[in-house]
PDB file of C-alpha atoms in Angstrom:
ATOM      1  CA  UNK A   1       0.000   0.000   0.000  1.00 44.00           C
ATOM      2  CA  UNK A   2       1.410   3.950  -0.926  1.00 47.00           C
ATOM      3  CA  UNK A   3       2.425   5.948   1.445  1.00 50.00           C
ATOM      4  CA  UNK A   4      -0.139   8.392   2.548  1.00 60.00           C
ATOM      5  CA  UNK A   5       2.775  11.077   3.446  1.00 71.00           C
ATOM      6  CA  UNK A   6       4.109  13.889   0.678  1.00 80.00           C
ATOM      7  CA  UNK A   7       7.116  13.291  -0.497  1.00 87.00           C
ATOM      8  CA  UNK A   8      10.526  14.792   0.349  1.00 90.00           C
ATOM      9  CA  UNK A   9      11.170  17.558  -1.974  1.00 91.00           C
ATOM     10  CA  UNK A  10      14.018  19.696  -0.428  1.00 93.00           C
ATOM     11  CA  UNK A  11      16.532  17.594   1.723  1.00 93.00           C
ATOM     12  CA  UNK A  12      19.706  18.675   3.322  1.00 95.00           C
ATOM     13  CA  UNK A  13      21.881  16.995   5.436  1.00 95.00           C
ATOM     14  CA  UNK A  14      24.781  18.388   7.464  1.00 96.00           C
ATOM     15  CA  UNK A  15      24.897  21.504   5.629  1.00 96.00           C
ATOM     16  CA  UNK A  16      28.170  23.919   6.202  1.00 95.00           C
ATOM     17  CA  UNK A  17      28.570  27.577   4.953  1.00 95.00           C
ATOM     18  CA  UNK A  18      31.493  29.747   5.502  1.00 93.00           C
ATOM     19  CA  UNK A  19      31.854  32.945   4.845  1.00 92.00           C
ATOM     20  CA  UNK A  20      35.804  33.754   5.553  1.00 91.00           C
ATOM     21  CA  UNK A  21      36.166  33.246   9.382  1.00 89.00           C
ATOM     22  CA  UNK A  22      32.146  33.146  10.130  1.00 91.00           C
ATOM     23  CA  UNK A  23      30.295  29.951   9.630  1.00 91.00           C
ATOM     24  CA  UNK A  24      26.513  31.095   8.435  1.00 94.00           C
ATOM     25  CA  UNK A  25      25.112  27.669   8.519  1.00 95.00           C
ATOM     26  CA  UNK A  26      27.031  25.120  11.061  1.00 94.00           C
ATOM     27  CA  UNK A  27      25.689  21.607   9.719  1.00 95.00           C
ATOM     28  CA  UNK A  28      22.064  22.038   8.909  1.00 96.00           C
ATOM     29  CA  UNK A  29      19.654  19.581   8.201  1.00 96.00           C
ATOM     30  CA  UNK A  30      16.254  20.120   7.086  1.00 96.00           C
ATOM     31  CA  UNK A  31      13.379  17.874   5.287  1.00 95.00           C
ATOM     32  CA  UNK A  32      10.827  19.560   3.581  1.00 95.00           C
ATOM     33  CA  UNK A  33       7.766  17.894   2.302  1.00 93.00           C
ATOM     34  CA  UNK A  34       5.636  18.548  -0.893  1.00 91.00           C
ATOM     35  CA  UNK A  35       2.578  21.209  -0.320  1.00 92.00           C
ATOM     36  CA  UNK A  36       4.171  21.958   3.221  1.00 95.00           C
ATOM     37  CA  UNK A  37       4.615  25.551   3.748  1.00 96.00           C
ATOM     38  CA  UNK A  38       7.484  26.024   6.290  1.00 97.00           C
ATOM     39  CA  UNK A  39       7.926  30.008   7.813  1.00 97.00           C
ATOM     40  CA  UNK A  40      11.980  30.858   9.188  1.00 97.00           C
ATOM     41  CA  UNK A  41      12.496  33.291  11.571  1.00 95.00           C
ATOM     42  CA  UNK A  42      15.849  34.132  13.726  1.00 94.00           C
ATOM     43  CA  UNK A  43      17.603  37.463  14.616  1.00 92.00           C
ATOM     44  CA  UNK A  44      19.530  39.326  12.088  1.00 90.00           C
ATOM     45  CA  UNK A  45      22.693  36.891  11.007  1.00 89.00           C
ATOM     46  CA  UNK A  46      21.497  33.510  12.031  1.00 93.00           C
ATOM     47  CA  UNK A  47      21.631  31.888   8.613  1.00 94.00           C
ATOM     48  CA  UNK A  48      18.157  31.917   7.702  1.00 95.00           C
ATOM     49  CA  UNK A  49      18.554  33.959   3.856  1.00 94.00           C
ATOM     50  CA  UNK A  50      22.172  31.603   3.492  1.00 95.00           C
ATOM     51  CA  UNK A  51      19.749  28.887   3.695  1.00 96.00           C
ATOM     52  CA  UNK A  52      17.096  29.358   1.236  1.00 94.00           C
ATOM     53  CA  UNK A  53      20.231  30.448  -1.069  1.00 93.00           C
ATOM     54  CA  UNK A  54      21.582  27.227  -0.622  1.00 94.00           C
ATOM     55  CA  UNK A  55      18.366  25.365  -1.365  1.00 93.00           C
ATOM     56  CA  UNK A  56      18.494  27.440  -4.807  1.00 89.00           C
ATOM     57  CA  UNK A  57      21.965  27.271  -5.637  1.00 89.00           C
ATOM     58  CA  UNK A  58      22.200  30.622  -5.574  1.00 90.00           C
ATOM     59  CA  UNK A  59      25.339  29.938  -2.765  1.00 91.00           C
ATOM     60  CA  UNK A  60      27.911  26.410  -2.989  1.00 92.00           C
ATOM     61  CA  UNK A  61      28.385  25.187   0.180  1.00 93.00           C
ATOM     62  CA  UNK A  62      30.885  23.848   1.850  1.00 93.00           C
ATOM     63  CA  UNK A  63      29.802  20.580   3.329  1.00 94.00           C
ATOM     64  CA  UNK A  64      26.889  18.626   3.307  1.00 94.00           C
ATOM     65  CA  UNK A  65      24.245  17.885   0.437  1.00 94.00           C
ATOM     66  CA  UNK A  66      21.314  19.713  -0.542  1.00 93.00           C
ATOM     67  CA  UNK A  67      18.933  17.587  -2.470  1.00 89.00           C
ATOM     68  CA  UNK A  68      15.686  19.067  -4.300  1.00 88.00           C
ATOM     69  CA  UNK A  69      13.111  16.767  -5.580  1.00 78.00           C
ATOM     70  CA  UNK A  70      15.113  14.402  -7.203  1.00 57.00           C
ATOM     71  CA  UNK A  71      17.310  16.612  -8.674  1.00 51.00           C
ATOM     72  CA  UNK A  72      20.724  17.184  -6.725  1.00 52.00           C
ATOM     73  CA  UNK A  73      21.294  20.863  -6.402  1.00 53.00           C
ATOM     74  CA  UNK A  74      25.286  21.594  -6.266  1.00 56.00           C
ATOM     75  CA  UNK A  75      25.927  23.278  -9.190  1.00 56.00           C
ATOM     76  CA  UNK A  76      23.095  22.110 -11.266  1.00 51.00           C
ATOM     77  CA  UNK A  77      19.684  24.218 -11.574  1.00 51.00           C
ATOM     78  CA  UNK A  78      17.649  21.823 -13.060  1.00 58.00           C
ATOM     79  CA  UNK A  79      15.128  21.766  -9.752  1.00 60.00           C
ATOM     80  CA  UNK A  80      11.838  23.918 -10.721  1.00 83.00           C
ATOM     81  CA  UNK A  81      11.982  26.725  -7.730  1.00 89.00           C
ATOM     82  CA  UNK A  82      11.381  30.542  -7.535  1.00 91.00           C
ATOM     83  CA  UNK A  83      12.955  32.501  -5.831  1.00 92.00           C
ATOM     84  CA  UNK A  84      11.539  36.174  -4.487  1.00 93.00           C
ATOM     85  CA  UNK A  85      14.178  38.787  -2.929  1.00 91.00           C
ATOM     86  CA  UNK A  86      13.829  41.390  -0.420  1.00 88.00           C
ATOM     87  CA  UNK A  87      14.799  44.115  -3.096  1.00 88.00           C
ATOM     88  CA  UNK A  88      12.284  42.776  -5.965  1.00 86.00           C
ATOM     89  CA  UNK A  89      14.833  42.978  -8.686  1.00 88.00           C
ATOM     90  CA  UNK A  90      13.152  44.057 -11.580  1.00 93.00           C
ATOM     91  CA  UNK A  91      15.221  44.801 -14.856  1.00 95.00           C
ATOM     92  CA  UNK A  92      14.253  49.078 -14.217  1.00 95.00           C
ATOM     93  CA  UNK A  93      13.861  49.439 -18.361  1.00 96.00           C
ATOM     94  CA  UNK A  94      11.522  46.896 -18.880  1.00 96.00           C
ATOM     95  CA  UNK A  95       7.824  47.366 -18.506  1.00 97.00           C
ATOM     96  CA  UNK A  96       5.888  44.724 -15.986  1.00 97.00           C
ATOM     97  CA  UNK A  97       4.576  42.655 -19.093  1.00 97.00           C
ATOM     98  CA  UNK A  98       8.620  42.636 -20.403  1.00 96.00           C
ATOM     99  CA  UNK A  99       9.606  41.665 -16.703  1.00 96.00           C
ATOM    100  CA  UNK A 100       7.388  38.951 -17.042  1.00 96.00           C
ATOM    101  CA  UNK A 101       7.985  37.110 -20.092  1.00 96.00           C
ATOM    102  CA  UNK A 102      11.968  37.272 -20.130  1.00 93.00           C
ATOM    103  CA  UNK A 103      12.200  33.829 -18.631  1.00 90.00           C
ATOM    104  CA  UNK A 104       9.741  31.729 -19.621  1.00 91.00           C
ATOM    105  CA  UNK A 105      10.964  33.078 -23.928  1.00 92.00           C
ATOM    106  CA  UNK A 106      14.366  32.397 -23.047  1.00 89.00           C
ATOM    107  CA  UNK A 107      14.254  29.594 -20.535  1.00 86.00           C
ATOM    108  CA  UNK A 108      11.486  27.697 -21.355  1.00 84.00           C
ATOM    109  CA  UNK A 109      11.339  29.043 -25.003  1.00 89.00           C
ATOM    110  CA  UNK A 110       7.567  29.898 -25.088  1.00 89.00           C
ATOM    111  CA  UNK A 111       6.213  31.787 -28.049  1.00 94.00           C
ATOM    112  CA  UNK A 112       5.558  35.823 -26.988  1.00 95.00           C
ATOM    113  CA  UNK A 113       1.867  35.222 -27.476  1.00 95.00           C
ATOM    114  CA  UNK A 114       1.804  32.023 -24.950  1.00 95.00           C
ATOM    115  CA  UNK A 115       4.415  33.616 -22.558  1.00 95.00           C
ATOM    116  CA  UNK A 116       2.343  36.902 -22.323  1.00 96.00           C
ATOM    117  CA  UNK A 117      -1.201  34.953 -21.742  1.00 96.00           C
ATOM    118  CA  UNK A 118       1.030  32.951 -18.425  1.00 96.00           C
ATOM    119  CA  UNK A 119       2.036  36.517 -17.129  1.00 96.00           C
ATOM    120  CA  UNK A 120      -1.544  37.841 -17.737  1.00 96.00           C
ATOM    121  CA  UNK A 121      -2.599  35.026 -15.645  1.00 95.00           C
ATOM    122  CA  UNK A 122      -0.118  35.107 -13.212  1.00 95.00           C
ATOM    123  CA  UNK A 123      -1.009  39.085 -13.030  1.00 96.00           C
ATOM    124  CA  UNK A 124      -4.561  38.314 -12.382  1.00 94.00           C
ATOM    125  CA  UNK A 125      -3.144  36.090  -9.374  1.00 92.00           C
ATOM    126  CA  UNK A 126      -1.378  38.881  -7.744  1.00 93.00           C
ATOM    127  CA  UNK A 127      -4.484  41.295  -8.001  1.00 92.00           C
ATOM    128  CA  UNK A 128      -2.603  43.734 -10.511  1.00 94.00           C
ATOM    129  CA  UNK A 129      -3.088  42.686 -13.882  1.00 94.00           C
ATOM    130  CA  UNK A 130      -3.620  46.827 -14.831  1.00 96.00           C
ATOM    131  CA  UNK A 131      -0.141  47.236 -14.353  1.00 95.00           C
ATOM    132  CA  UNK A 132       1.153  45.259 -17.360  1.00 96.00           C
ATOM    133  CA  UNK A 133       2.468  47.941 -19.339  1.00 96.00           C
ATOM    134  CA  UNK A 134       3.912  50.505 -16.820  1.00 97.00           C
ATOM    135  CA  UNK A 135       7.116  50.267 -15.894  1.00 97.00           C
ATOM    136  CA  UNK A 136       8.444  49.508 -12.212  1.00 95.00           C
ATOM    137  CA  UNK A 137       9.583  52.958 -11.376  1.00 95.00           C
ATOM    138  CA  UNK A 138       5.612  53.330 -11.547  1.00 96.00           C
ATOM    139  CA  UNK A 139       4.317  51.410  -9.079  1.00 95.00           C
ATOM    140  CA  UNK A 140       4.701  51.513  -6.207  1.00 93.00           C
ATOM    141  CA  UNK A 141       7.011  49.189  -3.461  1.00 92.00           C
ATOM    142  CA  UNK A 142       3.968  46.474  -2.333  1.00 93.00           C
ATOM    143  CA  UNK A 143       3.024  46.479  -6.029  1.00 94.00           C
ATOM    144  CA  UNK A 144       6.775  45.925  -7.457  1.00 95.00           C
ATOM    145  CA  UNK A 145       6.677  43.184  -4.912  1.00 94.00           C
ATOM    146  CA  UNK A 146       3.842  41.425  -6.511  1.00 94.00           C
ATOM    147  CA  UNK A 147       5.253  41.859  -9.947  1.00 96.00           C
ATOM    148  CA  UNK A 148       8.283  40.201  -8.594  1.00 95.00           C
ATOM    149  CA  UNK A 149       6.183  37.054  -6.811  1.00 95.00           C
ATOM    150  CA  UNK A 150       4.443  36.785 -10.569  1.00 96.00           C
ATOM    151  CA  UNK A 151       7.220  36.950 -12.326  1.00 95.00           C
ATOM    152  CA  UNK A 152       8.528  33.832 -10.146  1.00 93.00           C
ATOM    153  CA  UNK A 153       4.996  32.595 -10.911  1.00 93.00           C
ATOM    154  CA  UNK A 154       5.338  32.253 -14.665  1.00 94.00           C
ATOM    155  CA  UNK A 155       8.391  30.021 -14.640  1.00 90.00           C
ATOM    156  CA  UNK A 156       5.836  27.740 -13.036  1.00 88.00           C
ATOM    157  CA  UNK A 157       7.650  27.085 -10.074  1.00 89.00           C
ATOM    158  CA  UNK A 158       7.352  23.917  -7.803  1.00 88.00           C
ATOM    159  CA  UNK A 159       8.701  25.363  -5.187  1.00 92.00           C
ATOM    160  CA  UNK A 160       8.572  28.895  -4.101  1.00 94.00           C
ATOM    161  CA  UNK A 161      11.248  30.468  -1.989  1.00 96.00           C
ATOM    162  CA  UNK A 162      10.614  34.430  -0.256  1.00 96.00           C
ATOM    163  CA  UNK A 163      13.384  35.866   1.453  1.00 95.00           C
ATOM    164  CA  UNK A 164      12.047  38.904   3.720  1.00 93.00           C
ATOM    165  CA  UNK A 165       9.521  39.838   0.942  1.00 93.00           C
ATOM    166  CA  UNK A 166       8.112  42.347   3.117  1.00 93.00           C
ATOM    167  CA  UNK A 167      11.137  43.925   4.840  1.00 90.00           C
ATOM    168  CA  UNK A 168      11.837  46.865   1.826  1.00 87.00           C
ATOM    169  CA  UNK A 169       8.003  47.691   2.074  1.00 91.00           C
ATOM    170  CA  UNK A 170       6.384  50.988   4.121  1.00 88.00           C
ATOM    171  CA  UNK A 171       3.918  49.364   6.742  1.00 86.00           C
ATOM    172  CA  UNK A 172       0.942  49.653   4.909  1.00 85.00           C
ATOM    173  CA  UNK A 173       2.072  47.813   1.626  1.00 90.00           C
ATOM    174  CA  UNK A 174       3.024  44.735   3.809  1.00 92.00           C
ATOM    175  CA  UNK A 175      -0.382  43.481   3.988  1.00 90.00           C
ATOM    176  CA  UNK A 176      -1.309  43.745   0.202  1.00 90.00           C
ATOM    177  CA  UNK A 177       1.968  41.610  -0.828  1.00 93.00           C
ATOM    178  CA  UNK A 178       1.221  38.994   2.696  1.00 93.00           C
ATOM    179  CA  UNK A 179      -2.519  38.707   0.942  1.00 92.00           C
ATOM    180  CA  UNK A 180      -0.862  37.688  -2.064  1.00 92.00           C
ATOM    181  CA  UNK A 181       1.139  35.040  -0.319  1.00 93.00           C
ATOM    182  CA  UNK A 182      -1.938  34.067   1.704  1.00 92.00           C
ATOM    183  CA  UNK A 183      -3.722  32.676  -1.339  1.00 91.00           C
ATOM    184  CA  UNK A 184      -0.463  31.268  -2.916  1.00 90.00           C
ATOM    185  CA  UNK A 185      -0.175  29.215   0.075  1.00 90.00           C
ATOM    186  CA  UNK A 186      -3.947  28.296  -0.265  1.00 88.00           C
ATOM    187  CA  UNK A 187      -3.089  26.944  -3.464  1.00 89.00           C
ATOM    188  CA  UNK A 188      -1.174  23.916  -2.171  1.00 86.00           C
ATOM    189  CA  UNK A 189       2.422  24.901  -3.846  1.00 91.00           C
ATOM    190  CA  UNK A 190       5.252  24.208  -1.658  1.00 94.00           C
ATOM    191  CA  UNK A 191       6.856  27.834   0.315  1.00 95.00           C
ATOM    192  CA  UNK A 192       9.723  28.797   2.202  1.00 97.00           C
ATOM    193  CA  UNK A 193       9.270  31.975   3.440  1.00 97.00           C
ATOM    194  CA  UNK A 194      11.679  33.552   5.643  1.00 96.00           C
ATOM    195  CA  UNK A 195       9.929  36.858   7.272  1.00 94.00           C
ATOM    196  CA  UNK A 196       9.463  38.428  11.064  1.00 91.00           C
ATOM    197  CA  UNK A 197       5.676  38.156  10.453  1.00 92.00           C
ATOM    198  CA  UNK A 198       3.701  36.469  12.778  1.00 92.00           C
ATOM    199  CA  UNK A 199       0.417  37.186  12.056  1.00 91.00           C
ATOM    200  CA  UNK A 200       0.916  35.342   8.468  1.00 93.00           C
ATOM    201  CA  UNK A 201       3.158  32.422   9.739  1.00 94.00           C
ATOM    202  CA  UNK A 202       0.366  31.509  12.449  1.00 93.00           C
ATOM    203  CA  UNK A 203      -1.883  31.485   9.032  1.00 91.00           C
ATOM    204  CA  UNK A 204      -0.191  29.957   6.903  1.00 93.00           C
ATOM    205  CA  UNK A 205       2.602  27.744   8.200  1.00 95.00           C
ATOM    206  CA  UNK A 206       2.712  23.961   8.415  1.00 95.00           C
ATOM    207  CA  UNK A 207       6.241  24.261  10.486  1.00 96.00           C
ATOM    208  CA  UNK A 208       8.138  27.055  12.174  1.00 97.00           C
ATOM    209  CA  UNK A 209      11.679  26.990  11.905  1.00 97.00           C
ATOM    210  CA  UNK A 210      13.808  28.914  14.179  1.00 96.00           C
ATOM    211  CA  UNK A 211      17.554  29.554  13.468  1.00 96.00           C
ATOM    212  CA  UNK A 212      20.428  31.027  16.097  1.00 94.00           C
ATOM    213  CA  UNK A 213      23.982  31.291  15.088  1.00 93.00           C
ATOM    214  CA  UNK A 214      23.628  29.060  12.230  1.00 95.00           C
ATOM    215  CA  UNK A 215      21.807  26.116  13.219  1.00 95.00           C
ATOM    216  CA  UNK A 216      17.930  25.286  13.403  1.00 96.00           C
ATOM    217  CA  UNK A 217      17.669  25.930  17.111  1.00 94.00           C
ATOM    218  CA  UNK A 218      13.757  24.817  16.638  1.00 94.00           C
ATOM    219  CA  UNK A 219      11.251  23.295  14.172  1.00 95.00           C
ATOM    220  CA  UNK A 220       7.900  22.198  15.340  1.00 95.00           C
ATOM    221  CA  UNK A 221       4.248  23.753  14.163  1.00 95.00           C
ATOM    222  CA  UNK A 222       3.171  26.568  15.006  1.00 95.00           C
ATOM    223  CA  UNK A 223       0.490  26.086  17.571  1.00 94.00           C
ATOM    224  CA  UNK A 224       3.448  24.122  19.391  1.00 94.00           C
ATOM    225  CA  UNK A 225       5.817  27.155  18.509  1.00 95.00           C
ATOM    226  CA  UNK A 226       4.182  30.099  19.613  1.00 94.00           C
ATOM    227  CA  UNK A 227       2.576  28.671  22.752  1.00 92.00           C
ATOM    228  CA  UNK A 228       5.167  26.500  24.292  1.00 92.00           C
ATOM    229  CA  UNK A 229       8.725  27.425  22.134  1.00 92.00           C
ATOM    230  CA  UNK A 230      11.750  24.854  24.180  1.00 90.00           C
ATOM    231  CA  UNK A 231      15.269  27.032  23.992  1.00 89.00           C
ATOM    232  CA  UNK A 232      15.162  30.117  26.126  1.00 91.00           C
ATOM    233  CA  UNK A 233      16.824  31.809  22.869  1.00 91.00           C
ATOM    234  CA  UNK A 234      13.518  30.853  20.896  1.00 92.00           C
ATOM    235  CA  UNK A 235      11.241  32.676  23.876  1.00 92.00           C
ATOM    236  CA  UNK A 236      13.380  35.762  23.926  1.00 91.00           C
ATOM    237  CA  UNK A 237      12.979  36.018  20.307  1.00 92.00           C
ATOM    238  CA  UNK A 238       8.908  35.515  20.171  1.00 92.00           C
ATOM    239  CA  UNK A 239       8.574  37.597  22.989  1.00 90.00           C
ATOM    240  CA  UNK A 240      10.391  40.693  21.727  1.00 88.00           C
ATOM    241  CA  UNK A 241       8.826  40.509  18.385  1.00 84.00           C
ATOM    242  CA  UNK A 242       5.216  39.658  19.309  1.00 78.00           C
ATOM    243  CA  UNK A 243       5.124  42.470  21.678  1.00 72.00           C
ATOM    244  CA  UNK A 244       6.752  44.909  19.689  1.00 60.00           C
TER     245      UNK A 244
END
């Protein structure tokens, strides 16, 4: 009989990171499962953006294996998984609808008319599709952000990685982009998100990781996390934040 569980889709094992003298992740391992939606949080420095760039390649590391659904990440890029940044990262020159189609013509060599009726779509999923032909200097910072998690979107990710999405944004865009991430999350794809927001990892998350110093000083889910968190570093951390 199958296996009710999801499968593994991101494994590492023993993970090492050095950057000159500081070690930003000190023999990490983490499973993630398919559909699972797993939130990081940590103070400033603890290894938590070093790890999602590990998981996309976008960093070697040192020791260890990172393994992504079957695909063996080190070097190769074959692994389906989107990536959105703090600072969105939009090419400045190109309109939204340019932004947009870049990849999926060049990387997965779609015809103009089928790569602009994905971003249309994937426009429509972020609650902007108006915006298509402005440029980003346009819009403003919780809209850019949105362009950016579409623009992931259309490479038709199995995996979606957010690294602070929210930190670059003034207080009131942080909600519009967190909606958007709400209902991506809904949809069943599989997230890491790393992000000091609360409100959305008690929504959303399957399994709170926190991370001190390099290491994963805590996993467990959330109800477990934010009610009865083990280290004393994890309690310091929830309590400063949640009551800030």
């Amino acid at each position: 009989m199958a296996s009710a569980h999801p499968r593994v889709v991101i494994n590492m094992q023993g993970v090492d990171k050095v950057f000159g003298e500081f070690k930003a992740l000190d023999s990490v391992s983490l499973q993630v499962h398919e559909g699972e939606k797993m939130v990081i949080c940590g103070p400033s420095g603890s290894g938590k953006s070093t790890l999602i760039r590990c998981i996309n390649g976008l960093e070697d590391i040192h020791a260890g294996e990172v393994f992504v659904a079957p695909v063996e990440v080190n070097g190769s890029r074959d692994a389906r998984i989107g990536m959105v940044f703090q600072q969105f990262n939009l090419f400045p020159h190109l309109t939204v609808m340019q932004n947009l189609t870049l990849g999926p013509m060049r990387v997965s060599k779609l015809s103009r008319i089928d790569a602009e009726a994905r971003a249309r779509t994937c426009l429509e999923r972020v609650q902007i599709p108006e915006q298509a032909d402005k440029l980003p200097r346009q819009l403003s910072g919780g809209q850019q952000q949105r362009v950016a998690i579409a623009r992931s979107l259309c490479m038709e990710p199995d995996i979606i990685l957010f690294d602070e999405p929210t930190s670059a944004l003034d207080p009131e865009m942080i909600n519009e982009v967190l909606e958007v991430m709400v209902g991506l999350a809904d949809s069943g794809i599989t997230m890491i998100c790393v992000t000091h927001e609360m409100g959305f990892a008690k929504r959303v998350a399957d399994t709170m990781v926190f991370m001190e110093g390099g290491r994963i000083a805590e996993q467990s889910p959330p109800e477990k996390f934010f009610s009865a968190p083990e280290s004393l570093r994890c309690q310091q951390f929830l309590a400063k934040i949640l009551h800030h």
